[in-house]
DNA sequence: ATGGGTGCAAAGCATTTGCAGTACA
DNA sequence: TGTACTGCAAATGCTTTGCACCCAT
């Protein structure tokens, strides 16, 4: 069981903690899937992409196990599902990232994250006004990215 | 072909306009589905709910047509799909409602809309900073509603 | 050893589609 | 009348599950 090369400091031990608390086993397969999500936080893969990537690296992991493990990681609070408007889930590392959202380019499909402190404060304020206790949120902004706007003008 | 009792003023003619422009036919079935979405904007039904509701009213509409029509209405820009975290789409009237979002109670499942001008301005600002041309957005806030918080404390 | 973990194939849902018949323009 | 629209059932695509075997503890 090797350490992830680019894992966030702390994230790995969170996974370990979760596994220990839930009396779940630490397996090679789970580590591989975990690393696939955490090593490149800008990718936002779906289950099929994780599966394909692992296969192409020579790891014989089944799609069923990818789904099982992703579900596990979502329940553990380490990973969040992400709706890019494609009708199925993508995944990204982390949960409870206040003020965090995504730009999704409708032309090229690129996804770009952003983080904004005002947004967090704003949502807290709106929630409080409604008597609503905010746990997490999901914000997607669809439009055209800088590059695609440039191309369109040419 | 009767008028919708509670349709937004203007919304109906938008639908008519869309149908005319796209050379689509105005049918009883499309009108029924349209009204089901627009008559109760707080309901956010999924396709199955629209279908069930129409059936219970004695209208023999097929689920396939409900899906086809909802897709049509989404493309027309009259209706927006809504991800309530259930793994399938719900629908609400309207598109391009800047500063619009949803609270979703994780305990009772109730959905509550909100509208906030600051949010709109904030997203525009963040988009501009990225060179991103904002078309629409989707914001869901998950947590516990006032009533469920009260019950929990008791 | 013993119970959880995994692969495989089959099942389960939401959604889409082919086709033949129906209804709007 | 002609073509779009609809219902039905089959097909599709993503995700879950049952079961037999495997492996971490």
Coordinates of C-alpha atoms (C1' of nucleotides) in Angstrom, one line a residue:
Chain A
X1 CA 0.0 0.0 0.0
X2 CA 1.9 3.1 -1.3
X3 CA 1.3 6.7 -0.5
X4 CA -0.4 8.9 -3.1
X5 CA 2.1 11.1 -4.9
X6 CA 0.0 14.2 -5.1
X7 CA -2.6 13.7 -2.4
X8 CA -3.6 16.6 -0.3
X9 CA -1.9 16.5 3.1
X10 CA -4.5 15.3 5.5
X11 CA -6.9 13.9 3.0
X12 CA -5.4 10.5 3.0
X13 CA -5.6 10.1 6.7
X14 CA -9.2 11.2 6.6
X15 CA -9.8 8.2 4.4
X16 CA -7.9 6.0 6.7
X17 CA -9.9 7.4 9.6
X18 CA -13.2 6.8 7.9
X19 CA -12.2 3.2 7.0
X20 CA -11.2 2.5 10.6
X21 CA -14.3 4.1 12.1
X22 CA -16.6 2.2 9.8
X23 CA -14.5 -1.0 10.3
X24 CA -13.9 -1.2 6.6
X25 CA -10.8 -2.7 5.0
X26 CA -8.0 -0.8 3.4
X27 CA -7.5 -2.4 0.0
X28 CA -5.3 -1.8 -3.0
X29 CA -8.4 -1.2 -5.1
X30 CA -9.8 1.5 -2.8
X31 CA -6.4 3.2 -2.7
X32 CA -6.2 3.2 -6.5
X33 CA -9.6 4.8 -6.9
X34 CA -9.0 7.3 -4.1
X35 CA -5.7 8.4 -5.8
X36 CA -7.5 8.7 -9.1
X37 CA -9.8 11.3 -7.7
X38 CA -7.3 13.1 -5.5
X39 CA -4.3 13.2 -7.7
X40 CA -5.8 15.5 -10.3
X41 CA -8.4 17.7 -8.7
X42 CA -9.0 19.6 -11.9
X43 CA -10.3 16.6 -13.9
X44 CA -13.7 15.9 -12.3
X45 CA -14.0 12.3 -13.8
X46 CA -17.1 10.2 -14.0
X47 CA -17.1 6.6 -12.9
X48 CA -16.4 5.3 -16.5
X49 CA -13.4 7.7 -16.7
X50 CA -11.9 6.4 -13.4
X51 CA -12.4 2.9 -14.6
X52 CA -10.9 3.5 -18.0
X53 CA -7.9 5.3 -16.5
X54 CA -7.2 2.5 -14.1
X55 CA -7.5 -0.1 -16.9
X56 CA -5.1 1.8 -19.1
X57 CA -2.6 1.8 -16.3
X58 CA -2.9 -2.0 -16.1
X59 CA -5.1 -2.2 -13.0
X60 CA -7.8 -4.8 -13.4
X61 CA -10.5 -3.0 -11.4
X62 CA -14.2 -3.7 -12.2
X63 CA -16.7 -0.9 -13.0
X64 CA -18.9 -2.2 -10.2
X65 CA -16.2 -1.7 -7.7
X66 CA -15.5 1.7 -9.0
X67 CA -19.2 2.6 -8.3
X68 CA -19.2 0.9 -4.9
X69 CA -16.0 2.7 -3.9
X70 CA -17.1 6.1 -5.1
X71 CA -20.4 5.8 -3.2
X72 CA -18.4 4.9 -0.1
X73 CA -16.2 7.9 -0.6
X74 CA -19.2 10.2 -1.0
X75 CA -20.8 8.8 2.1
X76 CA -17.5 9.3 3.9
X77 CA -17.5 13.0 3.0
X78 CA -14.2 12.8 1.1
X79 CA -15.6 13.1 -2.3
X80 CA -18.5 15.1 -3.8
X81 CA -20.7 14.2 -6.8
X82 CA -20.9 16.8 -9.4
X83 CA -23.6 17.4 -12.0
X84 CA -22.2 18.8 -15.2
X85 CA -25.5 18.6 -17.0
X86 CA -24.6 15.3 -18.7
X87 CA -27.2 13.2 -17.0
X88 CA -24.7 11.3 -14.9
X89 CA -22.4 12.0 -12.0
X90 CA -18.9 13.2 -12.0
X91 CA -16.8 13.3 -8.9
X92 CA -14.4 15.8 -7.2
X93 CA -12.3 15.6 -4.1
X94 CA -13.6 17.3 -1.0
X95 CA -16.9 18.3 0.5
X96 CA -18.2 21.3 2.4
X97 CA -16.2 23.8 0.4
X98 CA -18.1 26.9 1.1
X99 CA -18.1 29.5 -1.7
X100 CA -16.9 26.9 -4.2
X101 CA -18.5 26.5 -7.6
X102 CA -17.8 25.5 -11.3
X103 CA -17.8 27.2 -14.6
X104 CA -18.8 24.9 -17.4
X105 CA -18.2 25.9 -20.9
X106 CA -21.1 24.9 -23.1
X107 CA -18.9 25.0 -26.2
X108 CA -15.8 23.1 -25.2
X109 CA -17.0 21.4 -22.1
X110 CA -14.1 22.5 -20.0
X111 CA -14.8 22.8 -16.2
X112 CA -13.1 25.5 -14.2
X113 CA -13.5 25.8 -10.4
X114 CA -13.7 29.0 -8.5
X115 CA -13.8 29.9 -4.8
X116 CA -15.3 33.1 -3.4
X117 CA -15.5 34.1 0.2
X118 CA -18.3 36.6 -0.5
X119 CA -20.4 33.8 -1.9
X120 CA -20.0 31.8 1.2
X121 CA -21.1 34.7 3.4
X122 CA -24.0 35.4 1.1
X123 CA -25.3 31.9 1.2
X124 CA -25.0 31.8 5.0
X125 CA -27.0 35.0 5.2
X126 CA -29.7 33.9 2.8
X127 CA -29.9 30.6 4.7
X128 CA -30.2 32.3 8.1
X129 CA -33.0 34.5 6.8
X130 CA -35.0 31.3 5.9
X131 CA -34.1 29.5 9.2
X132 CA -32.3 27.0 7.1
X133 CA -29.2 25.3 8.4
X134 CA -26.8 25.0 5.5
X135 CA -24.8 21.8 5.1
X136 CA -23.4 21.9 1.6
X137 CA -24.2 23.4 -1.7
X138 CA -23.7 22.7 -5.4
X139 CA -23.2 25.6 -7.8
X140 CA -22.7 25.3 -11.5
X141 CA -22.4 28.2 -13.9
X142 CA -22.9 27.4 -17.6
X143 CA -21.7 29.7 -20.4
X144 CA -18.8 30.3 -22.7
X145 CA -15.2 30.4 -21.6
X146 CA -12.6 33.0 -22.6
X147 CA -11.0 30.8 -25.3
X148 CA -14.2 29.9 -26.9
X149 CA -15.4 33.5 -26.9
X150 CA -12.2 34.5 -28.6
X151 CA -12.6 31.7 -31.3
X152 CA -16.2 32.8 -31.9
X153 CA -15.2 36.4 -32.6
X154 CA -12.5 35.4 -35.2
Chain B
X1 CA -57.4 24.1 -26.5
X2 CA -58.1 26.0 -23.3
X3 CA -56.0 28.6 -21.5
X4 CA -54.0 27.7 -18.5
X5 CA -55.8 28.9 -15.3
X6 CA -52.7 30.0 -13.4
X7 CA -50.1 30.4 -16.2
X8 CA -47.8 33.3 -15.9
X9 CA -48.9 36.1 -18.2
X10 CA -46.6 36.0 -21.2
X11 CA -45.3 32.5 -20.6
X12 CA -48.0 30.9 -22.7
X13 CA -47.4 33.1 -25.6
X14 CA -43.7 32.3 -25.3
X15 CA -44.6 28.6 -25.7
X16 CA -46.8 29.5 -28.7
X17 CA -44.0 31.5 -30.2
X18 CA -41.6 28.7 -29.8
X19 CA -44.0 26.2 -31.4
X20 CA -44.6 28.5 -34.3
X21 CA -41.0 29.4 -34.9
X22 CA -40.0 25.7 -34.8
X23 CA -43.0 24.7 -36.9
X24 CA -44.2 22.4 -34.2
X25 CA -47.8 21.6 -33.6
X26 CA -49.9 22.8 -30.7
X27 CA -51.5 19.8 -29.2
X28 CA -53.7 19.0 -26.3
X29 CA -51.0 16.8 -24.7
X30 CA -48.4 19.5 -24.9
X31 CA -50.7 22.0 -23.4
X32 CA -51.5 19.6 -20.5
X33 CA -47.8 19.0 -19.7
X34 CA -47.1 22.7 -20.0
X35 CA -49.8 23.6 -17.6
X36 CA -48.6 20.9 -15.2
X37 CA -45.3 22.6 -14.9
X38 CA -46.5 26.2 -14.9
X39 CA -49.6 26.0 -12.8
X40 CA -47.7 25.2 -9.6
X41 CA -44.3 26.6 -9.7
X42 CA -43.4 25.5 -6.2
X43 CA -43.8 21.8 -6.9
X44 CA -40.7 21.0 -9.0
X45 CA -42.1 17.6 -10.3
X46 CA -40.1 15.0 -12.1
X47 CA -41.3 13.3 -15.3
X48 CA -43.0 10.4 -13.4
X49 CA -44.9 12.9 -11.2
X50 CA -46.1 14.9 -14.2
X51 CA -47.2 11.6 -15.8
X52 CA -49.0 10.4 -12.6
X53 CA -50.7 13.7 -12.0
X54 CA -52.1 13.7 -15.6
X55 CA -53.2 10.1 -15.3
X56 CA -55.0 10.8 -12.0
X57 CA -56.8 13.6 -13.8
X58 CA -58.0 11.1 -16.4
X59 CA -55.7 12.2 -19.2
X60 CA -54.2 9.3 -21.0
X61 CA -50.7 10.7 -21.7
X62 CA -47.8 8.3 -22.1
X63 CA -44.6 8.7 -20.1
X64 CA -42.6 8.7 -23.4
X65 CA -44.5 11.8 -24.5
X66 CA -44.0 13.5 -21.1
X67 CA -40.2 13.0 -21.6
X68 CA -40.3 14.2 -25.2
X69 CA -42.3 17.3 -24.3
X70 CA -40.2 18.2 -21.3
X71 CA -37.1 18.0 -23.4
X72 CA -38.8 20.2 -26.0
X73 CA -39.7 22.7 -23.3
X74 CA -36.1 22.7 -21.9
X75 CA -34.7 23.3 -25.4
X76 CA -37.3 26.1 -25.9
X77 CA -36.0 27.8 -22.8
X78 CA -39.3 27.8 -21.0
X79 CA -38.5 25.1 -18.5
X80 CA -35.3 24.2 -16.5
X81 CA -34.2 20.9 -15.3
X82 CA -33.4 20.8 -11.6
X83 CA -31.0 18.4 -9.9
X84 CA -32.3 17.7 -6.4
X85 CA -29.6 15.1 -5.7
X86 CA -32.0 12.2 -6.4
X87 CA -30.2 10.9 -9.5
X88 CA -32.9 12.0 -11.9
X89 CA -34.2 15.3 -13.2
X90 CA -37.0 17.5 -11.8
X91 CA -38.4 20.5 -13.7
X92 CA -39.3 24.0 -13.0
X93 CA -40.8 26.8 -15.0
X94 CA -38.5 29.5 -16.4
X95 CA -34.9 29.8 -17.4
X96 CA -32.2 32.5 -16.9
X97 CA -33.4 33.5 -13.5
X98 CA -30.3 35.2 -12.2
X99 CA -29.8 35.0 -8.5
X100 CA -32.2 32.2 -8.2
X101 CA -31.5 29.0 -6.2
X102 CA -33.0 26.3 -4.1
X103 CA -32.9 25.1 -0.5
X104 CA -33.4 21.4 -0.2
X105 CA -34.1 19.9 3.2
X106 CA -32.2 16.7 3.7
X107 CA -34.6 15.6 6.4
X108 CA -38.1 16.2 4.8
X109 CA -37.1 16.7 1.2
X110 CA -38.9 20.0 0.9
X111 CA -37.6 22.4 -1.8
X112 CA -37.8 26.1 -1.2
X113 CA -36.8 28.7 -3.8
X114 CA -35.0 31.9 -3.2
X115 CA -34.0 34.9 -5.2
X116 CA -31.2 37.2 -4.4
X117 CA -30.0 40.2 -6.3
X118 CA -26.6 40.3 -4.7
X119 CA -26.0 36.7 -5.8
X120 CA -26.7 37.6 -9.4
X121 CA -24.2 40.5 -9.2
X122 CA -21.6 38.3 -7.5
X123 CA -21.8 35.6 -10.1
X124 CA -21.5 38.2 -12.9
X125 CA -18.4 39.6 -11.2
X126 CA -16.8 36.3 -10.7
X127 CA -17.6 35.3 -14.3
X128 CA -16.1 38.5 -15.7
X129 CA -12.9 38.0 -13.7
X130 CA -12.5 34.6 -15.5
X131 CA -13.4 36.0 -18.9
X132 CA -16.5 33.8 -18.8
X133 CA -19.7 34.7 -20.4
X134 CA -22.5 33.6 -18.1
X135 CA -25.6 32.0 -19.7
X136 CA -27.4 30.3 -16.8
X137 CA -26.6 28.7 -13.5
X138 CA -27.9 26.1 -11.1
X139 CA -27.6 26.5 -7.4
X140 CA -28.7 24.0 -4.8
X141 CA -28.2 24.4 -1.1
X142 CA -28.7 21.3 1.0
X143 CA -29.3 21.4 4.8
X144 CA -32.1 21.3 7.4
X145 CA -35.2 23.5 7.2
X146 CA -36.6 25.5 10.0
X147 CA -39.4 23.0 10.8
X148 CA -37.0 20.0 10.8
X149 CA -34.6 21.8 13.1
X150 CA -37.4 22.5 15.5
X151 CA -38.5 18.9 15.5
X152 CA -34.9 17.8 16.1
X153 CA -34.5 19.9 19.2
X154 CA -37.8 18.7 20.8
Chain C
dA1 C1' -10.7 -18.4 10.1
dT2 C1' -14.1 -15.1 9.1
dG3 C1' -16.2 -11.4 7.5
dG4 C1' -15.7 -7.8 4.4
dG5 C1' -14.2 -6.9 -0.7
dT6 C1' -14.3 -7.9 -5.6
dG7 C1' -15.5 -9.5 -10.3
dC8 C1' -18.9 -11.0 -13.2
dA9 C1' -23.3 -11.0 -15.0
dA10 C1' -27.9 -10.0 -14.3
dA11 C1' -31.2 -6.7 -12.7
dG12 C1' -33.0 -1.9 -11.9
dC13 C1' -34.2 2.8 -13.1
dA14 C1' -34.5 6.9 -15.8
dT15 C1' -34.7 8.2 -20.3
dT16 C1' -34.7 7.5 -25.4
dT17 C1' -36.1 5.6 -29.8
dG18 C1' -38.4 2.7 -33.7
dC19 C1' -42.5 2.0 -35.6
dA20 C1' -47.3 2.0 -36.7
dG21 C1' -51.3 4.4 -36.0
dT22 C1' -53.6 9.3 -34.9
dA23 C1' -54.4 14.1 -35.2
dC24 C1' -53.2 18.7 -36.1
dA25 C1' -52.4 22.5 -39.9
Chain D
dT1 C1' -53.8 15.3 -47.3
dG2 C1' -49.4 15.3 -45.4
dT3 C1' -46.5 15.4 -41.8
dA4 C1' -45.8 16.0 -37.2
dC5 C1' -47.3 13.8 -32.7
dT6 C1' -48.3 9.9 -29.8
dG7 C1' -48.5 5.4 -27.6
dC8 C1' -46.4 1.2 -27.0
dA9 C1' -42.7 -1.6 -26.3
dA10 C1' -38.0 -2.5 -27.0
dA11 C1' -33.6 -0.5 -26.5
dT12 C1' -30.1 2.3 -24.1
dG13 C1' -27.0 4.1 -20.6
dC14 C1' -25.8 4.7 -15.9
dT15 C1' -25.9 2.5 -11.6
dT16 C1' -26.9 -1.2 -8.3
dT17 C1' -27.0 -6.0 -6.7
dG18 C1' -26.7 -11.3 -6.0
dC19 C1' -23.5 -14.6 -5.7
dA20 C1' -19.3 -17.2 -5.6
dC21 C1' -14.6 -16.6 -4.7
dC22 C1' -10.7 -13.8 -2.7
dC23 C1' -8.1 -11.3 0.6
dA24 C1' -7.2 -8.2 4.7
dT25 C1' -7.4 -8.5 9.6

